[in-house]
Amino acid sequence: IMLWLLWGKRVRVRTVVLTAAITIGVVIVAGFVDLLRPRDQRTHLGRLFEKVGHDGWSGLWVVVRRKAEANLGIIALSPWTLLIPVVFILIGYFFVKRPGPMRGVLRNVPELQATYIGLAVLSVLGWFLNDSGIVIPGLMLTVAVAVLVYVAARMEQPDDTVIELTDTEVLV
């Protein structure tokens, strides 16, 4: 989706369906290739295909249910659960109260919009497909916001000003 947007194309429902179909096809091919490896060297995907081969679709649903339970369990315990809404509220606040720099970033760096849409898609997939759950979109959001703030701060400087950070100015 991100590449499609970077190429200047519009994302339509047909594009999303085609991208999903290609992705599913690649995952299926990778799963069957993984099944060719020795049993003790298979990845999660190969073991999933093996389980579906032995238990049928019920084996797939067992894995899906286990991942969903793991993700829901992490939501209740993770600080990211509280941080993500706060970050979205702050981003919204800056777009309302200081729209110039934020809209300027998206206007002057159009690749960021495509990148952020790609990150959003990847965050949702990472959330649902990885046992780490909410941590995946939380970390991606942290990096995305840091880039947005940095670029917006650079845009507010006069053209001939170079922002240099010393070791003492970098916050970790």
PDB file of C-alpha atoms in Angstrom:
ATOM      1  CA  ILE A   1       0.000   0.000   0.000  1.00  0.00           C
ATOM      2  CA  MET A   2       2.829   2.372   0.904  1.00  0.00           C
ATOM      3  CA  LEU A   3       4.640   1.755  -2.393  1.00  0.00           C
ATOM      4  CA  TRP A   4       1.400   2.216  -4.304  1.00  0.00           C
ATOM      5  CA  LEU A   5       0.929   5.609  -2.646  1.00  0.00           C
ATOM      6  CA  LEU A   6       4.565   6.581  -3.200  1.00  0.00           C
ATOM      7  CA  TRP A   7       4.115   5.828  -6.905  1.00  0.00           C
ATOM      8  CA  GLY A   8       1.322   8.421  -6.890  1.00  0.00           C
ATOM      9  CA  LYS A   9      -1.498   5.933  -7.395  1.00  0.00           C
ATOM     10  CA  ARG A  10      -4.860   6.061  -5.646  1.00  0.00           C
ATOM     11  CA  VAL A  11      -5.668   3.259  -3.235  1.00  0.00           C
ATOM     12  CA  ARG A  12      -9.014   1.750  -4.101  1.00  0.00           C
ATOM     13  CA  VAL A  13     -10.862  -1.218  -2.679  1.00  0.00           C
ATOM     14  CA  ARG A  14      -9.621  -3.256  -5.625  1.00  0.00           C
ATOM     15  CA  THR A  15      -6.021  -2.349  -4.719  1.00  0.00           C
ATOM     16  CA  VAL A  16      -6.488  -3.429  -1.109  1.00  0.00           C
ATOM     17  CA  VAL A  17      -8.140  -6.720  -2.148  1.00  0.00           C
ATOM     18  CA  LEU A  18      -5.398  -7.443  -4.689  1.00  0.00           C
ATOM     19  CA  THR A  19      -2.664  -6.609  -2.177  1.00  0.00           C
ATOM     20  CA  ALA A  20      -4.307  -8.850   0.438  1.00  0.00           C
ATOM     21  CA  ALA A  21      -4.645 -11.691  -2.086  1.00  0.00           C
ATOM     22  CA  ILE A  22      -0.989 -11.412  -3.126  1.00  0.00           C
ATOM     23  CA  THR A  23       0.092 -11.296   0.523  1.00  0.00           C
ATOM     24  CA  ILE A  24      -1.973 -14.371   1.382  1.00  0.00           C
ATOM     25  CA  GLY A  25      -0.532 -16.156  -1.657  1.00  0.00           C
ATOM     26  CA  VAL A  26       3.024 -15.347  -0.603  1.00  0.00           C
ATOM     27  CA  VAL A  27       2.313 -16.537   2.954  1.00  0.00           C
ATOM     28  CA  ILE A  28       0.872 -19.812   1.637  1.00  0.00           C
ATOM     29  CA  VAL A  29       3.891 -20.418  -0.608  1.00  0.00           C
ATOM     30  CA  ALA A  30       6.256 -19.570   2.282  1.00  0.00           C
ATOM     31  CA  GLY A  31       4.330 -21.945   4.565  1.00  0.00           C
ATOM     32  CA  PHE A  32       4.628 -24.839   2.127  1.00  0.00           C
ATOM     33  CA  VAL A  33       8.316 -24.104   1.551  1.00  0.00           C
ATOM     34  CA  ASP A  34       8.802 -24.087   5.323  1.00  0.00           C
ATOM     35  CA  LEU A  35       7.140 -27.503   5.533  1.00  0.00           C
ATOM     36  CA  LEU A  36       9.967 -28.869   3.368  1.00  0.00           C
ATOM     37  CA  ARG A  37      12.469 -28.093   6.120  1.00  0.00           C
ATOM     38  CA  PRO A  38      13.248 -30.636   8.840  1.00  0.00           C
ATOM     39  CA  ARG A  39      10.650 -30.556  11.624  1.00  0.00           C
ATOM     40  CA  ASP A  40      13.047 -29.128  14.249  1.00  0.00           C
ATOM     41  CA  GLN A  41      14.073 -26.255  11.938  1.00  0.00           C
ATOM     42  CA  ARG A  42      10.602 -25.005  10.969  1.00  0.00           C
ATOM     43  CA  THR A  43       9.421 -21.511  11.769  1.00  0.00           C
ATOM     44  CA  HIS A  44       6.092 -20.624  13.404  1.00  0.00           C
ATOM     45  CA  LEU A  45       4.510 -20.567   9.954  1.00  0.00           C
ATOM     46  CA  GLY A  46       5.690 -24.088   9.102  1.00  0.00           C
ATOM     47  CA  ARG A  47       4.458 -25.391  12.439  1.00  0.00           C
ATOM     48  CA  LEU A  48       1.085 -23.696  11.814  1.00  0.00           C
ATOM     49  CA  PHE A  49       0.800 -25.375   8.412  1.00  0.00           C
ATOM     50  CA  GLU A  50       1.749 -28.703   9.993  1.00  0.00           C
ATOM     51  CA  LYS A  51      -0.949 -28.248  12.667  1.00  0.00           C
ATOM     52  CA  VAL A  52      -3.574 -27.404  10.034  1.00  0.00           C
ATOM     53  CA  GLY A  53      -2.448 -30.434   8.026  1.00  0.00           C
ATOM     54  CA  HIS A  54      -2.933 -32.727  11.025  1.00  0.00           C
ATOM     55  CA  ASP A  55      -5.926 -31.124  12.789  1.00  0.00           C
ATOM     56  CA  GLY A  56      -7.690 -29.395   9.900  1.00  0.00           C
ATOM     57  CA  TRP A  57      -9.219 -25.940  10.273  1.00  0.00           C
ATOM     58  CA  SER A  58      -9.759 -26.529  13.982  1.00  0.00           C
ATOM     59  CA  GLY A  59      -5.967 -26.449  14.365  1.00  0.00           C
ATOM     60  CA  LEU A  60      -5.892 -23.000  12.749  1.00  0.00           C
ATOM     61  CA  TRP A  61      -8.637 -21.720  15.065  1.00  0.00           C
ATOM     62  CA  VAL A  62      -6.760 -23.018  18.111  1.00  0.00           C
ATOM     63  CA  VAL A  63      -3.733 -20.939  17.097  1.00  0.00           C
ATOM     64  CA  VAL A  64      -5.883 -17.873  16.283  1.00  0.00           C
ATOM     65  CA  ARG A  65      -7.662 -18.133  19.644  1.00  0.00           C
ATOM     66  CA  ARG A  66      -4.344 -18.523  21.495  1.00  0.00           C
ATOM     67  CA  LYS A  67      -2.913 -15.426  19.785  1.00  0.00           C
ATOM     68  CA  ALA A  68      -6.061 -13.430  20.526  1.00  0.00           C
ATOM     69  CA  GLU A  69      -5.948 -14.456  24.202  1.00  0.00           C
ATOM     70  CA  ALA A  70      -2.237 -13.545  24.404  1.00  0.00           C
ATOM     71  CA  ASN A  71      -2.906 -10.135  22.821  1.00  0.00           C
ATOM     72  CA  LEU A  72      -5.854  -9.426  25.114  1.00  0.00           C
ATOM     73  CA  GLY A  73      -3.777 -10.454  28.131  1.00  0.00           C
ATOM     74  CA  ILE A  74      -1.014  -8.053  27.153  1.00  0.00           C
ATOM     75  CA  ILE A  75      -3.468  -5.166  26.659  1.00  0.00           C
ATOM     76  CA  ALA A  76      -4.459  -5.292  30.317  1.00  0.00           C
ATOM     77  CA  LEU A  77      -0.835  -5.256  31.508  1.00  0.00           C
ATOM     78  CA  SER A  78       0.950  -3.026  29.010  1.00  0.00           C
ATOM     79  CA  PRO A  79       1.661   0.677  29.525  1.00  0.00           C
ATOM     80  CA  TRP A  80       1.288   1.049  25.741  1.00  0.00           C
ATOM     81  CA  THR A  81      -2.461   0.609  26.187  1.00  0.00           C
ATOM     82  CA  LEU A  82      -2.616   3.973  27.951  1.00  0.00           C
ATOM     83  CA  LEU A  83       0.146   5.647  25.964  1.00  0.00           C
ATOM     84  CA  ILE A  84      -1.283   5.127  22.473  1.00  0.00           C
ATOM     85  CA  PRO A  85      -4.525   7.085  23.072  1.00  0.00           C
ATOM     86  CA  VAL A  86      -2.545   9.856  24.794  1.00  0.00           C
ATOM     87  CA  VAL A  87      -0.243  10.146  21.771  1.00  0.00           C
ATOM     88  CA  PHE A  88      -3.210  10.338  19.389  1.00  0.00           C
ATOM     89  CA  ILE A  89      -4.797  13.045  21.558  1.00  0.00           C
ATOM     90  CA  LEU A  90      -1.545  15.037  21.534  1.00  0.00           C
ATOM     91  CA  ILE A  91      -1.205  14.705  17.768  1.00  0.00           C
ATOM     92  CA  GLY A  92      -4.798  15.888  17.371  1.00  0.00           C
ATOM     93  CA  TYR A  93      -4.120  18.796  19.726  1.00  0.00           C
ATOM     94  CA  PHE A  94      -1.130  19.924  17.663  1.00  0.00           C
ATOM     95  CA  PHE A  95      -3.099  19.637  14.422  1.00  0.00           C
ATOM     96  CA  VAL A  96      -5.824  21.855  15.932  1.00  0.00           C
ATOM     97  CA  LYS A  97      -3.740  24.345  17.961  1.00  0.00           C
ATOM     98  CA  ARG A  98      -0.631  24.502  15.765  1.00  0.00           C
ATOM     99  CA  PRO A  99      -1.843  23.346  12.363  1.00  0.00           C
ATOM    100  CA  GLY A 100       0.831  25.198  10.390  1.00  0.00           C
ATOM    101  CA  PRO A 101       3.849  23.038  11.167  1.00  0.00           C
ATOM    102  CA  MET A 102       1.919  19.769  11.134  1.00  0.00           C
ATOM    103  CA  ARG A 103       0.087  20.405   7.869  1.00  0.00           C
ATOM    104  CA  GLY A 104       3.266  21.887   6.453  1.00  0.00           C
ATOM    105  CA  VAL A 105       5.102  18.657   7.121  1.00  0.00           C
ATOM    106  CA  LEU A 106       2.532  16.603   5.254  1.00  0.00           C
ATOM    107  CA  ARG A 107       2.344  19.159   2.437  1.00  0.00           C
ATOM    108  CA  ASN A 108       6.109  19.578   2.026  1.00  0.00           C
ATOM    109  CA  VAL A 109       7.074  15.952   2.643  1.00  0.00           C
ATOM    110  CA  PRO A 110       4.329  13.987   0.874  1.00  0.00           C
ATOM    111  CA  GLU A 111       6.247  10.737   1.342  1.00  0.00           C
ATOM    112  CA  LEU A 112       5.489  10.926   5.066  1.00  0.00           C
ATOM    113  CA  GLN A 113       1.763  10.506   4.481  1.00  0.00           C
ATOM    114  CA  ALA A 114       2.334   7.340   2.424  1.00  0.00           C
ATOM    115  CA  THR A 115       4.817   6.108   5.009  1.00  0.00           C
ATOM    116  CA  TYR A 116       2.401   6.706   7.879  1.00  0.00           C
ATOM    117  CA  ILE A 117      -0.388   4.881   6.076  1.00  0.00           C
ATOM    118  CA  GLY A 118       1.992   1.969   5.490  1.00  0.00           C
ATOM    119  CA  LEU A 119       3.014   2.039   9.151  1.00  0.00           C
ATOM    120  CA  ALA A 120      -0.642   2.021  10.197  1.00  0.00           C
ATOM    121  CA  VAL A 121      -1.327  -1.068   8.080  1.00  0.00           C
ATOM    122  CA  LEU A 122       1.815  -2.754   9.404  1.00  0.00           C
ATOM    123  CA  SER A 123       0.915  -1.810  12.990  1.00  0.00           C
ATOM    124  CA  VAL A 124      -2.522  -3.395  12.735  1.00  0.00           C
ATOM    125  CA  LEU A 125      -1.085  -6.548  11.173  1.00  0.00           C
ATOM    126  CA  GLY A 126       1.683  -6.665  13.787  1.00  0.00           C
ATOM    127  CA  TRP A 127      -0.854  -6.241  16.563  1.00  0.00           C
ATOM    128  CA  PHE A 128      -2.984  -9.143  15.383  1.00  0.00           C
ATOM    129  CA  LEU A 129      -0.294 -11.491  14.083  1.00  0.00           C
ATOM    130  CA  ASN A 130       2.376 -11.148  16.762  1.00  0.00           C
ATOM    131  CA  ASP A 131       2.144 -12.395  20.338  1.00  0.00           C
ATOM    132  CA  SER A 132       3.566  -9.076  21.553  1.00  0.00           C
ATOM    133  CA  GLY A 133       0.242  -7.465  20.694  1.00  0.00           C
ATOM    134  CA  ILE A 134      -0.109  -3.784  21.534  1.00  0.00           C
ATOM    135  CA  VAL A 135       3.656  -3.354  21.897  1.00  0.00           C
ATOM    136  CA  ILE A 136       4.154  -3.518  18.108  1.00  0.00           C
ATOM    137  CA  PRO A 137       1.900  -0.560  17.196  1.00  0.00           C
ATOM    138  CA  GLY A 138       3.110   1.278  20.308  1.00  0.00           C
ATOM    139  CA  LEU A 139       6.741   1.122  19.221  1.00  0.00           C
ATOM    140  CA  MET A 140       5.862   2.032  15.636  1.00  0.00           C
ATOM    141  CA  LEU A 141       3.819   4.992  16.822  1.00  0.00           C
ATOM    142  CA  THR A 142       6.706   6.158  18.988  1.00  0.00           C
ATOM    143  CA  VAL A 143       9.071   6.217  16.013  1.00  0.00           C
ATOM    144  CA  ALA A 144       6.459   7.823  13.721  1.00  0.00           C
ATOM    145  CA  VAL A 145       5.722  10.625  16.186  1.00  0.00           C
ATOM    146  CA  ALA A 146       9.410  11.249  16.811  1.00  0.00           C
ATOM    147  CA  VAL A 147       9.977  11.662  13.060  1.00  0.00           C
ATOM    148  CA  LEU A 148       6.943  13.935  12.727  1.00  0.00           C
ATOM    149  CA  VAL A 149       8.066  16.179  15.591  1.00  0.00           C
ATOM    150  CA  TYR A 150      11.649  16.328  14.284  1.00  0.00           C
ATOM    151  CA  VAL A 151      10.571  17.242  10.737  1.00  0.00           C
ATOM    152  CA  ALA A 152       8.039  19.805  12.011  1.00  0.00           C
ATOM    153  CA  ALA A 153      10.703  21.406  14.221  1.00  0.00           C
ATOM    154  CA  ARG A 154      13.132  21.573  11.306  1.00  0.00           C
ATOM    155  CA  MET A 155      10.498  23.215   9.105  1.00  0.00           C
ATOM    156  CA  GLU A 156       9.959  26.005  11.637  1.00  0.00           C
ATOM    157  CA  GLN A 157      13.638  26.993  11.401  1.00  0.00           C
ATOM    158  CA  PRO A 158      14.761  29.518   8.773  1.00  0.00           C
ATOM    159  CA  ASP A 159      16.098  27.881   5.605  1.00  0.00           C
ATOM    160  CA  ASP A 160      19.737  28.611   6.408  1.00  0.00           C
ATOM    161  CA  THR A 161      19.525  27.310   9.995  1.00  0.00           C
ATOM    162  CA  VAL A 162      20.887  23.859  10.670  1.00  0.00           C
ATOM    163  CA  ILE A 163      19.690  22.074  13.778  1.00  0.00           C
ATOM    164  CA  GLU A 164      22.481  20.186  15.485  1.00  0.00           C
ATOM    165  CA  LEU A 165      21.946  18.135  18.593  1.00  0.00           C
ATOM    166  CA  THR A 166      24.723  17.598  21.096  1.00  0.00           C
ATOM    167  CA  ASP A 167      24.906  14.516  23.261  1.00  0.00           C
ATOM    168  CA  THR A 168      23.372  16.427  26.157  1.00  0.00           C
ATOM    169  CA  GLU A 169      20.371  17.488  24.076  1.00  0.00           C
ATOM    170  CA  VAL A 170      19.402  14.015  22.958  1.00  0.00           C
ATOM    171  CA  LEU A 171      16.716  12.506  25.154  1.00  0.00           C
ATOM    172  CA  VAL A 172      16.657   8.740  25.466  1.00  0.00           C
TER     173      VAL A 172
END
